[in-house]
C-alpha cells in the first residue's frame, strides 16, 4: 500500500498489543530503497502533549526547534525526494492530527504511516485495521498457524530445551486461541514455559481470563483480554518482581538499572542493591525489554500497554504519587551531575546519556510543575539548559524555564539565577537579543553589588552578548570586561575561559585584533586543561578569524584546520557549522565556488539544528561571502548555493578538506 502513488496517509488501527508497531517497522525496512528522501521513524510513546508532536517530527528529520514552521521547513528539507514518515503510537495525541494534514499538504512528496488505536479522521486517510494472528491453519494447508509459530519462537528463545510434539501443538493452539491471537499476549504466555509445563500454563490462563468475561462494556473486547493476560502474568510474579514492576510505572522512554533501583524505598521488601534478579525476571517474562541502544549499564523499556498496566497497579497500591516524586528526584540528581560534565572532557558521553533519558526529563518536569514543585523544576531546567542548547531544543527549553521561573520563589537566589542564565542563553541562540539583555539586566537587579560573583558574571555575560548581537560594541566590551574581572582566579575555570572568549570576540569585532588574540590564547590554555573540545574548537575558529584579519589566510589556516578536525571527530553539529563557515571565509578569494558551497551547507545545517549564528561571526562571514559572490553571476551564485544546500554532511566536510 505504501508504494501506491495515490497514497498520502495510511493509519494502522488496532488495540494495544496487536502488533501495529512491529508491522510499521517491518514495512519501513522493506520499502527503504523506494524512498530516496529517506524513511523517518518517530516514536511518540513518551510524549504526552499534542503540542510536542511537531518538535518530535522535526527532531527525527533533523530540523529540531522549527516549531510552527514545521510544514514549510520539512518541505524545504525534503525537496522533491519522496520520503516516508512513520509516526508510532498516536492514539493519545489525536488533537495533533490536523497538523499532520497540514504537513502532508505542504509536502507533496511525503507519505505518512501512522500507528494508532483510533483513526486520525483526516481527509484522504486510509485505514488498515491490523488483525490478530491466525490461530488455525486452513484444513488443506500445511505448516503451523502464525500465532503458534510466534509462541514457539518465543518459547524457544527463553527455554532452548523446549520441544514441540503433536499433543503440545494442540495445547499451544488452544492457548493462542484463548488469547485471541494477540501477539503481545502470546509472547507473555510463551515466556512462562521456562517455569511451568504447557498444561499448567493453560490452566493458569483459563483461571485468569474467566473473571473478566463480560466486563466493562465501555472497553473493547480485546482490551479486556489484554488486561486479563496482564493480570495473569502479573499474578505469576514473585513479591519482589511485583514490587519492582509497579515501581517502573513512572519511567517514560526507557531506564537504566540505577534508575530502577532508585524507585525502591528502603522500607520496601525489595532491597535497591538487589534490583538485578527481579529486573532480569521481568525481562524473562516479557514485561520489560532490553532496549536496542548501546549503554554501559544496559537500558530497559516497557511497552506502552505494559506501562499502562503498571500505572494501574501502582495507583491501586497507593504508590504512584511517591513513585513520581522519587522519579523526579532521581532525574534532578542526574541533571545536576551532568551539568558540569557538559563542560569537560566527557561532554559527549554525558550528552548521549541525557539524550537517552529525554522522555524521563519531560515526565519529571511535567510532574514538578503540575505538583507545584517549582523549585525542583527550576533546578532541573537550570541544569538542563546546556543540554537543550546542544540538542537544538531551544523553544522547548525556554518554555520549561519560563514556566518554572513563573511558578514562584526559588529556594535560593543561586537557583533562580541559574534558571535565568539558561533562559537568557537559549534566547540568545535563537537571535532574541532583547530577551537576552533583559534577562541579564534582571539578574543584576536581583543580585545587587555584594557577593554572588559567578551569578553576576553570568548576568554581565548575557548583557554583553546581547549588546554585541545588537551591534553595540562599546557596551558589549564594557559588560564582558566586567564578566572577566569577576572570574579572575589563580586556577583557570570554564567560566573564566568563556569570559575571555566572549570579550575577545567583542574586541575583535570592534577592530582590537591584537588584544583579542591575547584573550583567545589564554582561553585556549584553559579549555585544553579542562578537556572541553567543543569550546576549544570554537576558540580556535576565533583565533583563525583574528589571524585572518591581522595577516591574511595563510596564517589563519592552521587554527581553523585544527578546529575542523576536532568538530568532525566529536560529531558536533554546532561546531561543524561554524567550522564550515570559517573555511569558507578563509578561501573566499582563492576558491569562491567552494566558499559558496560551504556557506550554503553550513546555513542548511544551522536550519536543521535551529542554531542562530553568532552575530560577530555573521558579520565576518557576510563580508567574505560577498567577495565570493562578486566573482560570479547571480545565476551561478544561486545555482551553487542550491548545490551547497544539497550536500550531505560528509560531502561538505570533504569539500572543506579539499580546500586545504
mmCIF file of N, CA and C in Angstrom, residues 28 60 70 150 163 165 225 248 261 263 314 339 344 350 365 399 406 472 567 574 578 628:
data_model
loop_
_atom_site.group_PDB
_atom_site.id
_atom_site.type_symbol
_atom_site.label_atom_id
_atom_site.label_comp_id
_atom_site.label_asym_id
_atom_site.label_seq_id
_atom_site.Cartn_x
_atom_site.Cartn_y
_atom_site.Cartn_z
ATOM 1 N N UNK A 28 8.656 -0.227 7.040
ATOM 2 C CA UNK A 28 9.652 0.827 6.824
ATOM 3 C C UNK A 28 10.977 0.247 6.346
ATOM 4 N N UNK A 60 13.380 14.175 14.415
ATOM 5 C CA UNK A 60 13.661 12.958 13.641
ATOM 6 C C UNK A 60 14.181 13.290 12.247
ATOM 7 N N UNK A 70 6.974 24.057 10.920
ATOM 8 C CA UNK A 70 7.367 22.697 10.555
ATOM 9 C C UNK A 70 7.016 22.337 9.117
ATOM 10 N N UNK A 150 4.668 -17.909 16.410
ATOM 11 C CA UNK A 150 5.183 -16.882 17.312
ATOM 12 C C UNK A 150 5.381 -17.444 18.709
ATOM 13 N N UNK A 163 10.666 -28.404 23.516
ATOM 14 C CA UNK A 163 10.392 -29.254 22.355
ATOM 15 C C UNK A 163 8.894 -29.273 22.092
ATOM 16 N N UNK A 165 5.602 -31.244 20.300
ATOM 17 C CA UNK A 165 5.063 -32.533 19.859
ATOM 18 C C UNK A 165 3.657 -32.289 19.338
ATOM 19 N N UNK A 225 -9.279 -8.523 27.119
ATOM 20 C CA UNK A 225 -8.446 -9.717 27.040
ATOM 21 C C UNK A 225 -7.001 -9.398 27.396
ATOM 22 N N UNK A 248 8.314 0.597 38.209
ATOM 23 C CA UNK A 248 8.786 1.052 36.898
ATOM 24 C C UNK A 248 7.747 1.887 36.162
ATOM 25 N N UNK A 261 16.612 1.000 40.466
ATOM 26 C CA UNK A 261 16.896 0.819 41.891
ATOM 27 C C UNK A 261 16.455 2.030 42.703
ATOM 28 N N UNK A 263 13.885 3.773 42.385
ATOM 29 C CA UNK A 263 12.444 3.786 42.612
ATOM 30 C C UNK A 263 12.040 2.961 43.831
ATOM 31 N N UNK A 314 0.190 0.398 40.396
ATOM 32 C CA UNK A 314 0.817 1.270 41.388
ATOM 33 C C UNK A 314 -0.189 2.241 41.986
ATOM 34 N N UNK A 339 25.476 18.532 34.530
ATOM 35 C CA UNK A 339 25.667 19.931 34.118
ATOM 36 C C UNK A 339 27.143 20.333 34.026
ATOM 37 N N UNK A 344 33.269 19.542 30.181
ATOM 38 C CA UNK A 344 34.569 18.907 30.355
ATOM 39 C C UNK A 344 34.875 17.849 29.321
ATOM 40 N N UNK A 350 28.235 12.403 28.289
ATOM 41 C CA UNK A 350 27.129 12.841 29.137
ATOM 42 C C UNK A 350 25.961 13.370 28.316
ATOM 43 N N UNK A 365 9.728 17.008 34.620
ATOM 44 C CA UNK A 365 9.393 18.425 34.585
ATOM 45 C C UNK A 365 7.879 18.622 34.629
ATOM 46 N N UNK A 399 10.563 27.210 27.105
ATOM 47 C CA UNK A 399 9.217 27.028 27.659
ATOM 48 C C UNK A 399 9.283 26.436 29.064
ATOM 49 N N UNK A 406 8.163 31.254 36.440
ATOM 50 C CA UNK A 406 6.897 31.928 36.751
ATOM 51 C C UNK A 406 6.157 31.268 37.906
ATOM 52 N N UNK A 472 26.154 46.968 19.402
ATOM 53 C CA UNK A 472 26.635 47.985 20.343
ATOM 54 C C UNK A 472 27.975 47.517 20.931
ATOM 55 N N UNK A 567 35.879 19.158 15.558
ATOM 56 C CA UNK A 567 34.416 19.079 15.459
ATOM 57 C C UNK A 567 33.981 17.885 14.623
ATOM 58 N N UNK A 574 26.870 21.875 15.853
ATOM 59 C CA UNK A 574 27.046 23.311 16.037
ATOM 60 C C UNK A 574 28.452 23.718 15.592
ATOM 61 N N UNK A 578 30.011 26.112 12.329
ATOM 62 C CA UNK A 578 30.950 27.219 12.487
ATOM 63 C C UNK A 578 32.245 26.963 11.719
ATOM 64 N N UNK A 628 33.116 36.483 -2.604
ATOM 65 C CA UNK A 628 32.944 35.319 -3.476
ATOM 66 C C UNK A 628 31.785 35.537 -4.438
#
